[in-house]
mmCIF file of C-alpha atoms in Angstrom:
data_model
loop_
_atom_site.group_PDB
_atom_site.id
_atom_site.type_symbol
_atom_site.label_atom_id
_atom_site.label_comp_id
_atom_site.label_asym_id
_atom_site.label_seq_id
_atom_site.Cartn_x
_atom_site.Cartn_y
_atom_site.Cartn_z
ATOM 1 C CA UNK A 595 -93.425 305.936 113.176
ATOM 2 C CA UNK A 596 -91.042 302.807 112.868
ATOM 3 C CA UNK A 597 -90.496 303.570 108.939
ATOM 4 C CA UNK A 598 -89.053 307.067 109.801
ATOM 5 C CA UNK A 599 -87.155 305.953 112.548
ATOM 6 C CA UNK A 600 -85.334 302.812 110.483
ATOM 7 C CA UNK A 601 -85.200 304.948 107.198
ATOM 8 C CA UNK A 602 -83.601 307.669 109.251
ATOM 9 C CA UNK A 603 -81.159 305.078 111.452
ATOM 10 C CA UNK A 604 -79.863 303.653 108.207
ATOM 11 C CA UNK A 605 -78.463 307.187 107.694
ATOM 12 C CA UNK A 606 -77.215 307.822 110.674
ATOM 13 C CA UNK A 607 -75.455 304.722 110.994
ATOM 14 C CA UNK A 608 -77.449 303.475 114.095
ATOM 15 C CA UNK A 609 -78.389 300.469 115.611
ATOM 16 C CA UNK A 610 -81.775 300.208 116.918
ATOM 17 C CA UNK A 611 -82.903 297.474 119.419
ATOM 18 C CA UNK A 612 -87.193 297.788 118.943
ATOM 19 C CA UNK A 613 -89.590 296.717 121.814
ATOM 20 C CA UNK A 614 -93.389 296.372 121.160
ATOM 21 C CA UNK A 615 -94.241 297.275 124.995
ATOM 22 C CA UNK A 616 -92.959 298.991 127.663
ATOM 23 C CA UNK A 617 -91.931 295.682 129.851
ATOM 24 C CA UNK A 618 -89.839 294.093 127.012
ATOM 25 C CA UNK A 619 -88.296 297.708 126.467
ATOM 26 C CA UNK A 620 -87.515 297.578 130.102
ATOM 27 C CA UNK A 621 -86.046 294.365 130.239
ATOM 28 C CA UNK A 622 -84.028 294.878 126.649
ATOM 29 C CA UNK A 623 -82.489 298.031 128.621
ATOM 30 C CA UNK A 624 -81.823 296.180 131.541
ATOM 31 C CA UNK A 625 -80.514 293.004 129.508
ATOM 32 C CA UNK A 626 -78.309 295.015 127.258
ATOM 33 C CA UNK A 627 -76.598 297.599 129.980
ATOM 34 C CA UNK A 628 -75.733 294.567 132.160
ATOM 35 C CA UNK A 629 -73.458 293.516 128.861
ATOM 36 C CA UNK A 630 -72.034 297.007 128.933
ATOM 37 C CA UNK A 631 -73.756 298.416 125.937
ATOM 38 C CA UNK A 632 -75.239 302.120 125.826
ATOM 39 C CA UNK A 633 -77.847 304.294 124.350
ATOM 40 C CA UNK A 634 -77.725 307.366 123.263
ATOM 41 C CA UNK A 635 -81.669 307.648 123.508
ATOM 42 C CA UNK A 636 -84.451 305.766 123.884
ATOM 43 C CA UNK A 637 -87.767 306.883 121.585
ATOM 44 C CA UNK A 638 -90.900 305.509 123.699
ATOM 45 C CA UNK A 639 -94.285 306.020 122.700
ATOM 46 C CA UNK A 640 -97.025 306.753 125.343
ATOM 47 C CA UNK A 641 -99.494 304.101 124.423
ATOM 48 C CA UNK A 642 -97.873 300.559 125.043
ATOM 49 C CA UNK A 643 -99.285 297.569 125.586
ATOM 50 C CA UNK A 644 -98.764 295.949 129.299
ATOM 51 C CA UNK A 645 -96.480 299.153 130.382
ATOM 52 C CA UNK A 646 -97.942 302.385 128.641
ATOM 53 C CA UNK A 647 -94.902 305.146 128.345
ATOM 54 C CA UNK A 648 -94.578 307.365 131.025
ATOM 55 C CA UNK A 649 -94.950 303.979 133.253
ATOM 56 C CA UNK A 650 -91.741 302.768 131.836
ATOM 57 C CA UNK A 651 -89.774 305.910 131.549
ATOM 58 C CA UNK A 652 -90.184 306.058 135.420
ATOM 59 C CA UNK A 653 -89.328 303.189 135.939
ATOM 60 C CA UNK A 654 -86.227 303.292 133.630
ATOM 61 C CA UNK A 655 -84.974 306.553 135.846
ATOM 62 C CA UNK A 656 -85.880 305.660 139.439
ATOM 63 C CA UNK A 657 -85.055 301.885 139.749
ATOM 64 C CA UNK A 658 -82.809 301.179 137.137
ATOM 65 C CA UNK A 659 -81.423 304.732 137.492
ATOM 66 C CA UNK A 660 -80.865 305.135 133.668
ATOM 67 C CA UNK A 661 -78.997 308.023 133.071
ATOM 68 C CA UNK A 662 -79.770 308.204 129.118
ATOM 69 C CA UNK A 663 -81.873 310.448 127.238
ATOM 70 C CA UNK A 664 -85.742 309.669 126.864
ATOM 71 C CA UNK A 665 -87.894 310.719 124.004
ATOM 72 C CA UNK A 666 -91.468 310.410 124.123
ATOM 73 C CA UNK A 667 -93.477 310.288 121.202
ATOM 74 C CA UNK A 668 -97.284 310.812 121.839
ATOM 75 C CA UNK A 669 -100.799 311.724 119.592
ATOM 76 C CA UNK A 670 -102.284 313.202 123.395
ATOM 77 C CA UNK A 671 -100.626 317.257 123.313
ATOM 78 C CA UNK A 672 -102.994 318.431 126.108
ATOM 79 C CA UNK A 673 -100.691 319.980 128.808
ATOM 80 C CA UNK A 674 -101.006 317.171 131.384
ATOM 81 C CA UNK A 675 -100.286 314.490 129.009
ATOM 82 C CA UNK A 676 -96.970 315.857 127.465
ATOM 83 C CA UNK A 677 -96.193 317.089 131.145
ATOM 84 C CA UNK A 678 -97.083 313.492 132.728
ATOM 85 C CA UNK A 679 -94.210 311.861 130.066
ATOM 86 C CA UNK A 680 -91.962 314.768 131.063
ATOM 87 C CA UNK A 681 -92.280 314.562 134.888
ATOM 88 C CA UNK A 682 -92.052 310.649 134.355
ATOM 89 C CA UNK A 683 -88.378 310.648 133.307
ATOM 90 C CA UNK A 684 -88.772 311.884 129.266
ATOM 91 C CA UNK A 685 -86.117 314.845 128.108
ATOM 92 C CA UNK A 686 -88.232 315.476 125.287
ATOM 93 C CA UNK A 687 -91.693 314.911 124.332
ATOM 94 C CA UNK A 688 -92.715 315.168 120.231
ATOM 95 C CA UNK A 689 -96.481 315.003 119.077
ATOM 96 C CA UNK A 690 -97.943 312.989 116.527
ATOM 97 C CA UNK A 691 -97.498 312.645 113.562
ATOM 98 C CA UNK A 692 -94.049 311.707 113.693
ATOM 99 C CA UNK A 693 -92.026 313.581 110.976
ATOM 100 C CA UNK A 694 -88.240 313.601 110.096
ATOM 101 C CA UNK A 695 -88.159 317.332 111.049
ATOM 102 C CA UNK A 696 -89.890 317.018 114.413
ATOM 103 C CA UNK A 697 -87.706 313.680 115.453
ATOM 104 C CA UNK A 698 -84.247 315.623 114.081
ATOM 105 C CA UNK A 699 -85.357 318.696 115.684
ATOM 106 C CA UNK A 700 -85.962 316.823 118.627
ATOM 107 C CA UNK A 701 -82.335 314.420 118.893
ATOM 108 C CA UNK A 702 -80.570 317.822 118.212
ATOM 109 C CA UNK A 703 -81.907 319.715 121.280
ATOM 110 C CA UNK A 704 -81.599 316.522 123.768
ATOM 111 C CA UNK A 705 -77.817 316.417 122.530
ATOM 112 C CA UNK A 706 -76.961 319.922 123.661
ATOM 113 C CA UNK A 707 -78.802 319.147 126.628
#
């Protein structure tokens, strides 16, 4: 997953700020919108150490009240699970495995959004 997301940034001309769990992603959000930066969207997986997901997309929406767009990238596509991530903050949910189609396809329709 991180290889086709840093191959693909390098085209795009992104910067990427990369969190092993969902507590450091939550306080890198935090840390970095307090200095006035922005994302376009956040790609979180659903299985995280300390904070799995879901956990920290809610959290992201309801007490830091980020606005962004959430992606969540998951290997569980039973109904629940993908509607668990979606009813916990995520735009957009994309199964496993990861390809360049299904993470383009994916940016594309949260931007219209």
């Amino acid at each position: 997953v991180r290889r086709i997301i840093e191959s693909e940034s390098r085209f795009a001309n992104c910067y990427i700020e990369e969190a092993d769990d969902g507590l450091t992603a939550i306080d890198a959000v935090h840390s970095l919108t307090e200095r006035g930066a922005r994302f376009d969207f956040i790609l979180m997986d659903f299985i995280m150490l300390s904070l799995h997901g879901p956990d920290a997309a809610k959290i992201l929406r309801t007490n830091m009240r980020f606005e962004g767009k959430i992606v969540g990238i998951t290997g569980n596509a039973l109904p629940h699970d993908i509607a668990n991530f979606l009813e916990s903050g995520a735009n957009e949910v994309i199964i496993k495995p990861l390809t360049k189609a299904k993470l383009v396809d994916a940016l594309l329709r949260i931007r219209s959004s």
